[in-house]
Amino acid sequence: MNNLNVIAIQPFVPAKCFSSSIKFYQALGFELVSEHSGIAAFRYQSYSFLLQDFYEPKHCENYMMHLHVSDLNAWYQHLLALELEHSFRCKLTEIITQPWGMREFCLYDPSGVLWRVAQNNDDVQQC
């Protein structure tokens, strides 16, 4: 029988300024696991991605990551407290409710990569 187990699926996220992007993701709370030959491996809990020292403006402007979280408000407050817009010249949007049943905000990294941070409406605790 073949062993078809998957260990990970890791996107390669582009970076305009590799060193600045490394600092940005560390500030967010991602652990830098390794860095070699223009590739940096990041992990948060059991999730990971690879940052690559590669920049093509159109590619970065069209690159999107989705971070599905259990507490959107906690993540939003965490990111606001980091003052990323001042430290890294990135953009953080307001929280909105989407018609497909999620609340989300967007975070643009220093290279223009869009991170959609979202929580299912069903997961939101009512006050």
JSON list of C-alpha atoms in Angstrom, two decimals:
[
{"chain": "A", "resi": 1, "resn": "MET", "atom": "CA", "xyz": [0.00, 0.00, 0.00]},
{"chain": "A", "resi": 2, "resn": "ASN", "atom": "CA", "xyz": [1.29, 3.49, -0.86]},
{"chain": "A", "resi": 3, "resn": "ASN", "atom": "CA", "xyz": [1.92, 6.02, 1.90]},
{"chain": "A", "resi": 4, "resn": "LEU", "atom": "CA", "xyz": [0.13, 9.17, 0.70]},
{"chain": "A", "resi": 5, "resn": "ASN", "atom": "CA", "xyz": [0.25, 11.10, 4.00]},
{"chain": "A", "resi": 6, "resn": "VAL", "atom": "CA", "xyz": [0.78, 14.84, 3.65]},
{"chain": "A", "resi": 7, "resn": "ILE", "atom": "CA", "xyz": [3.15, 16.52, 6.08]},
{"chain": "A", "resi": 8, "resn": "ALA", "atom": "CA", "xyz": [2.49, 20.14, 5.04]},
{"chain": "A", "resi": 9, "resn": "ILE", "atom": "CA", "xyz": [1.34, 22.43, 2.28]},
{"chain": "A", "resi": 10, "resn": "GLN", "atom": "CA", "xyz": [3.47, 25.57, 2.38]},
{"chain": "A", "resi": 11, "resn": "PRO", "atom": "CA", "xyz": [2.97, 28.58, 0.14]},
{"chain": "A", "resi": 12, "resn": "PHE", "atom": "CA", "xyz": [5.99, 30.61, -0.96]},
{"chain": "A", "resi": 13, "resn": "VAL", "atom": "CA", "xyz": [5.20, 34.20, 0.05]},
{"chain": "A", "resi": 14, "resn": "PRO", "atom": "CA", "xyz": [7.15, 36.83, -1.94]},
{"chain": "A", "resi": 15, "resn": "ALA", "atom": "CA", "xyz": [9.17, 39.57, -0.25]},
{"chain": "A", "resi": 16, "resn": "LYS", "atom": "CA", "xyz": [10.31, 42.91, -1.63]},
{"chain": "A", "resi": 17, "resn": "CYS", "atom": "CA", "xyz": [12.82, 43.47, 1.18]},
{"chain": "A", "resi": 18, "resn": "PHE", "atom": "CA", "xyz": [13.62, 40.06, 2.59]},
{"chain": "A", "resi": 19, "resn": "SER", "atom": "CA", "xyz": [15.14, 41.24, 5.89]},
{"chain": "A", "resi": 20, "resn": "SER", "atom": "CA", "xyz": [12.30, 43.67, 6.61]},
{"chain": "A", "resi": 21, "resn": "SER", "atom": "CA", "xyz": [9.71, 41.00, 5.82]},
{"chain": "A", "resi": 22, "resn": "ILE", "atom": "CA", "xyz": [11.42, 38.58, 8.20]},
{"chain": "A", "resi": 23, "resn": "LYS", "atom": "CA", "xyz": [11.19, 41.20, 10.98]},
{"chain": "A", "resi": 24, "resn": "PHE", "atom": "CA", "xyz": [7.55, 41.87, 10.08]},
{"chain": "A", "resi": 25, "resn": "TYR", "atom": "CA", "xyz": [6.49, 38.23, 10.39]},
{"chain": "A", "resi": 26, "resn": "GLN", "atom": "CA", "xyz": [8.45, 37.82, 13.60]},
{"chain": "A", "resi": 27, "resn": "ALA", "atom": "CA", "xyz": [6.65, 40.89, 14.99]},
{"chain": "A", "resi": 28, "resn": "LEU", "atom": "CA", "xyz": [3.32, 39.25, 14.14]},
{"chain": "A", "resi": 29, "resn": "GLY", "atom": "CA", "xyz": [4.31, 36.26, 16.26]},
{"chain": "A", "resi": 30, "resn": "PHE", "atom": "CA", "xyz": [5.54, 33.80, 13.64]},
{"chain": "A", "resi": 31, "resn": "GLU", "atom": "CA", "xyz": [8.61, 31.80, 14.63]},
{"chain": "A", "resi": 32, "resn": "LEU", "atom": "CA", "xyz": [11.53, 31.91, 12.21]},
{"chain": "A", "resi": 33, "resn": "VAL", "atom": "CA", "xyz": [12.40, 28.21, 11.93]},
{"chain": "A", "resi": 34, "resn": "SER", "atom": "CA", "xyz": [15.18, 28.47, 9.36]},
{"chain": "A", "resi": 35, "resn": "GLU", "atom": "CA", "xyz": [16.71, 30.83, 6.82]},
{"chain": "A", "resi": 36, "resn": "HIS", "atom": "CA", "xyz": [18.96, 29.82, 3.97]},
{"chain": "A", "resi": 37, "resn": "SER", "atom": "CA", "xyz": [19.59, 30.88, 0.35]},
{"chain": "A", "resi": 38, "resn": "GLY", "atom": "CA", "xyz": [16.76, 33.41, 0.20]},
{"chain": "A", "resi": 39, "resn": "ILE", "atom": "CA", "xyz": [14.11, 31.19, 1.82]},
{"chain": "A", "resi": 40, "resn": "ALA", "atom": "CA", "xyz": [12.87, 31.67, 5.38]},
{"chain": "A", "resi": 41, "resn": "ALA", "atom": "CA", "xyz": [10.59, 29.11, 6.99]},
{"chain": "A", "resi": 42, "resn": "PHE", "atom": "CA", "xyz": [8.02, 30.46, 9.45]},
{"chain": "A", "resi": 43, "resn": "ARG", "atom": "CA", "xyz": [5.74, 28.62, 11.83]},
{"chain": "A", "resi": 44, "resn": "TYR", "atom": "CA", "xyz": [2.83, 29.56, 14.07]},
{"chain": "A", "resi": 45, "resn": "GLN", "atom": "CA", "xyz": [1.58, 26.63, 16.14]},
{"chain": "A", "resi": 46, "resn": "SER", "atom": "CA", "xyz": [1.27, 23.80, 13.59]},
{"chain": "A", "resi": 47, "resn": "TYR", "atom": "CA", "xyz": [0.92, 26.10, 10.55]},
{"chain": "A", "resi": 48, "resn": "SER", "atom": "CA", "xyz": [3.75, 27.29, 8.36]},
{"chain": "A", "resi": 49, "resn": "PHE", "atom": "CA", "xyz": [4.76, 29.11, 5.21]},
{"chain": "A", "resi": 50, "resn": "LEU", "atom": "CA", "xyz": [7.95, 29.94, 3.36]},
{"chain": "A", "resi": 51, "resn": "LEU", "atom": "CA", "xyz": [9.08, 33.51, 2.71]},
{"chain": "A", "resi": 52, "resn": "GLN", "atom": "CA", "xyz": [11.09, 33.92, -0.46]},
{"chain": "A", "resi": 53, "resn": "ASP", "atom": "CA", "xyz": [13.54, 36.64, -1.41]},
{"chain": "A", "resi": 54, "resn": "PHE", "atom": "CA", "xyz": [11.64, 37.33, -4.62]},
{"chain": "A", "resi": 55, "resn": "TYR", "atom": "CA", "xyz": [9.78, 40.44, -5.72]},
{"chain": "A", "resi": 56, "resn": "GLU", "atom": "CA", "xyz": [7.69, 41.06, -8.77]},
{"chain": "A", "resi": 57, "resn": "PRO", "atom": "CA", "xyz": [5.25, 43.96, -8.17]},
{"chain": "A", "resi": 58, "resn": "LYS", "atom": "CA", "xyz": [2.27, 42.42, -9.98]},
{"chain": "A", "resi": 59, "resn": "HIS", "atom": "CA", "xyz": [2.83, 39.09, -8.25]},
{"chain": "A", "resi": 60, "resn": "CYS", "atom": "CA", "xyz": [2.92, 40.67, -4.78]},
{"chain": "A", "resi": 61, "resn": "GLU", "atom": "CA", "xyz": [-0.10, 42.87, -5.48]},
{"chain": "A", "resi": 62, "resn": "ASN", "atom": "CA", "xyz": [-2.10, 39.77, -6.44]},
{"chain": "A", "resi": 63, "resn": "TYR", "atom": "CA", "xyz": [-0.83, 37.39, -3.77]},
{"chain": "A", "resi": 64, "resn": "MET", "atom": "CA", "xyz": [-3.26, 36.54, -1.01]},
{"chain": "A", "resi": 65, "resn": "MET", "atom": "CA", "xyz": [-3.10, 34.49, 2.18]},
{"chain": "A", "resi": 66, "resn": "HIS", "atom": "CA", "xyz": [-6.06, 33.47, 4.34]},
{"chain": "A", "resi": 67, "resn": "LEU", "atom": "CA", "xyz": [-5.60, 33.20, 8.10]},
{"chain": "A", "resi": 68, "resn": "HIS", "atom": "CA", "xyz": [-8.67, 31.60, 9.68]},
{"chain": "A", "resi": 69, "resn": "VAL", "atom": "CA", "xyz": [-8.66, 32.31, 13.43]},
{"chain": "A", "resi": 70, "resn": "SER", "atom": "CA", "xyz": [-10.85, 31.45, 16.40]},
{"chain": "A", "resi": 71, "resn": "ASP", "atom": "CA", "xyz": [-10.89, 34.99, 17.89]},
{"chain": "A", "resi": 72, "resn": "LEU", "atom": "CA", "xyz": [-10.81, 37.75, 15.29]},
{"chain": "A", "resi": 73, "resn": "ASN", "atom": "CA", "xyz": [-11.08, 40.55, 17.85]},
{"chain": "A", "resi": 74, "resn": "ALA", "atom": "CA", "xyz": [-8.05, 39.26, 19.76]},
{"chain": "A", "resi": 75, "resn": "TRP", "atom": "CA", "xyz": [-5.97, 39.13, 16.58]},
{"chain": "A", "resi": 76, "resn": "TYR", "atom": "CA", "xyz": [-7.11, 42.60, 15.56]},
{"chain": "A", "resi": 77, "resn": "GLN", "atom": "CA", "xyz": [-6.20, 44.09, 18.94]},
{"chain": "A", "resi": 78, "resn": "HIS", "atom": "CA", "xyz": [-2.85, 42.26, 18.84]},
{"chain": "A", "resi": 79, "resn": "LEU", "atom": "CA", "xyz": [-2.01, 43.74, 15.43]},
{"chain": "A", "resi": 80, "resn": "LEU", "atom": "CA", "xyz": [-3.20, 47.24, 16.37]},
{"chain": "A", "resi": 81, "resn": "ALA", "atom": "CA", "xyz": [-0.95, 47.19, 19.44]},
{"chain": "A", "resi": 82, "resn": "LEU", "atom": "CA", "xyz": [2.07, 46.36, 17.25]},
{"chain": "A", "resi": 83, "resn": "GLU", "atom": "CA", "xyz": [1.59, 49.65, 15.31]},
{"chain": "A", "resi": 84, "resn": "LEU", "atom": "CA", "xyz": [2.60, 47.87, 12.12]},
{"chain": "A", "resi": 85, "resn": "GLU", "atom": "CA", "xyz": [1.53, 50.76, 9.92]},
{"chain": "A", "resi": 86, "resn": "HIS", "atom": "CA", "xyz": [4.25, 52.92, 11.49]},
{"chain": "A", "resi": 87, "resn": "SER", "atom": "CA", "xyz": [6.95, 50.28, 11.91]},
{"chain": "A", "resi": 88, "resn": "PHE", "atom": "CA", "xyz": [6.59, 48.57, 8.53]},
{"chain": "A", "resi": 89, "resn": "ARG", "atom": "CA", "xyz": [4.46, 50.94, 6.42]},
{"chain": "A", "resi": 90, "resn": "CYS", "atom": "CA", "xyz": [1.82, 48.31, 5.93]},
{"chain": "A", "resi": 91, "resn": "LYS", "atom": "CA", "xyz": [-1.97, 48.65, 6.01]},
{"chain": "A", "resi": 92, "resn": "LEU", "atom": "CA", "xyz": [-4.55, 47.20, 8.40]},
{"chain": "A", "resi": 93, "resn": "THR", "atom": "CA", "xyz": [-8.24, 47.57, 7.50]},
{"chain": "A", "resi": 94, "resn": "GLU", "atom": "CA", "xyz": [-11.30, 47.68, 9.75]},
{"chain": "A", "resi": 95, "resn": "ILE", "atom": "CA", "xyz": [-13.23, 44.52, 10.66]},
{"chain": "A", "resi": 96, "resn": "ILE", "atom": "CA", "xyz": [-16.18, 43.89, 8.35]},
{"chain": "A", "resi": 97, "resn": "THR", "atom": "CA", "xyz": [-18.84, 41.19, 8.06]},
{"chain": "A", "resi": 98, "resn": "GLN", "atom": "CA", "xyz": [-18.88, 39.42, 4.72]},
{"chain": "A", "resi": 99, "resn": "PRO", "atom": "CA", "xyz": [-22.07, 38.08, 3.11]},
{"chain": "A", "resi": 100, "resn": "TRP", "atom": "CA", "xyz": [-20.57, 34.56, 2.97]},
{"chain": "A", "resi": 101, "resn": "GLY", "atom": "CA", "xyz": [-20.67, 34.22, 6.75]},
{"chain": "A", "resi": 102, "resn": "MET", "atom": "CA", "xyz": [-17.32, 35.49, 7.96]},
{"chain": "A", "resi": 103, "resn": "ARG", "atom": "CA", "xyz": [-16.03, 38.52, 9.80]},
{"chain": "A", "resi": 104, "resn": "GLU", "atom": "CA", "xyz": [-12.64, 39.65, 8.59]},
{"chain": "A", "resi": 105, "resn": "PHE", "atom": "CA", "xyz": [-10.03, 42.33, 8.28]},
{"chain": "A", "resi": 106, "resn": "CYS", "atom": "CA", "xyz": [-7.16, 42.68, 5.86]},
{"chain": "A", "resi": 107, "resn": "LEU", "atom": "CA", "xyz": [-3.49, 43.16, 6.55]},
{"chain": "A", "resi": 108, "resn": "TYR", "atom": "CA", "xyz": [-1.10, 44.14, 3.78]},
{"chain": "A", "resi": 109, "resn": "ASP", "atom": "CA", "xyz": [2.49, 43.15, 4.48]},
{"chain": "A", "resi": 110, "resn": "PRO", "atom": "CA", "xyz": [5.44, 45.42, 3.56]},
{"chain": "A", "resi": 111, "resn": "SER", "atom": "CA", "xyz": [5.62, 43.85, 0.07]},
{"chain": "A", "resi": 112, "resn": "GLY", "atom": "CA", "xyz": [1.91, 44.31, -0.64]},
{"chain": "A", "resi": 113, "resn": "VAL", "atom": "CA", "xyz": [0.90, 40.70, 0.05]},
{"chain": "A", "resi": 114, "resn": "LEU", "atom": "CA", "xyz": [-2.70, 40.63, 1.30]},
{"chain": "A", "resi": 115, "resn": "TRP", "atom": "CA", "xyz": [-3.53, 38.60, 4.40]},
{"chain": "A", "resi": 116, "resn": "ARG", "atom": "CA", "xyz": [-7.26, 38.11, 4.96]},
{"chain": "A", "resi": 117, "resn": "VAL", "atom": "CA", "xyz": [-7.73, 37.34, 8.65]},
{"chain": "A", "resi": 118, "resn": "ALA", "atom": "CA", "xyz": [-11.16, 35.84, 9.26]},
{"chain": "A", "resi": 119, "resn": "GLN", "atom": "CA", "xyz": [-13.50, 34.14, 11.70]},
{"chain": "A", "resi": 120, "resn": "ASN", "atom": "CA", "xyz": [-16.73, 32.31, 10.91]},
{"chain": "A", "resi": 121, "resn": "ASN", "atom": "CA", "xyz": [-19.83, 34.16, 12.11]},
{"chain": "A", "resi": 122, "resn": "ASP", "atom": "CA", "xyz": [-20.91, 30.91, 13.80]},
{"chain": "A", "resi": 123, "resn": "ASP", "atom": "CA", "xyz": [-17.74, 31.05, 15.92]},
{"chain": "A", "resi": 124, "resn": "VAL", "atom": "CA", "xyz": [-18.41, 34.57, 17.22]},
{"chain": "A", "resi": 125, "resn": "GLN", "atom": "CA", "xyz": [-19.51, 34.63, 20.84]},
{"chain": "A", "resi": 126, "resn": "GLN", "atom": "CA", "xyz": [-22.49, 36.89, 21.43]},
{"chain": "A", "resi": 127, "resn": "CYS", "atom": "CA", "xyz": [-22.38, 39.40, 24.26]}
]
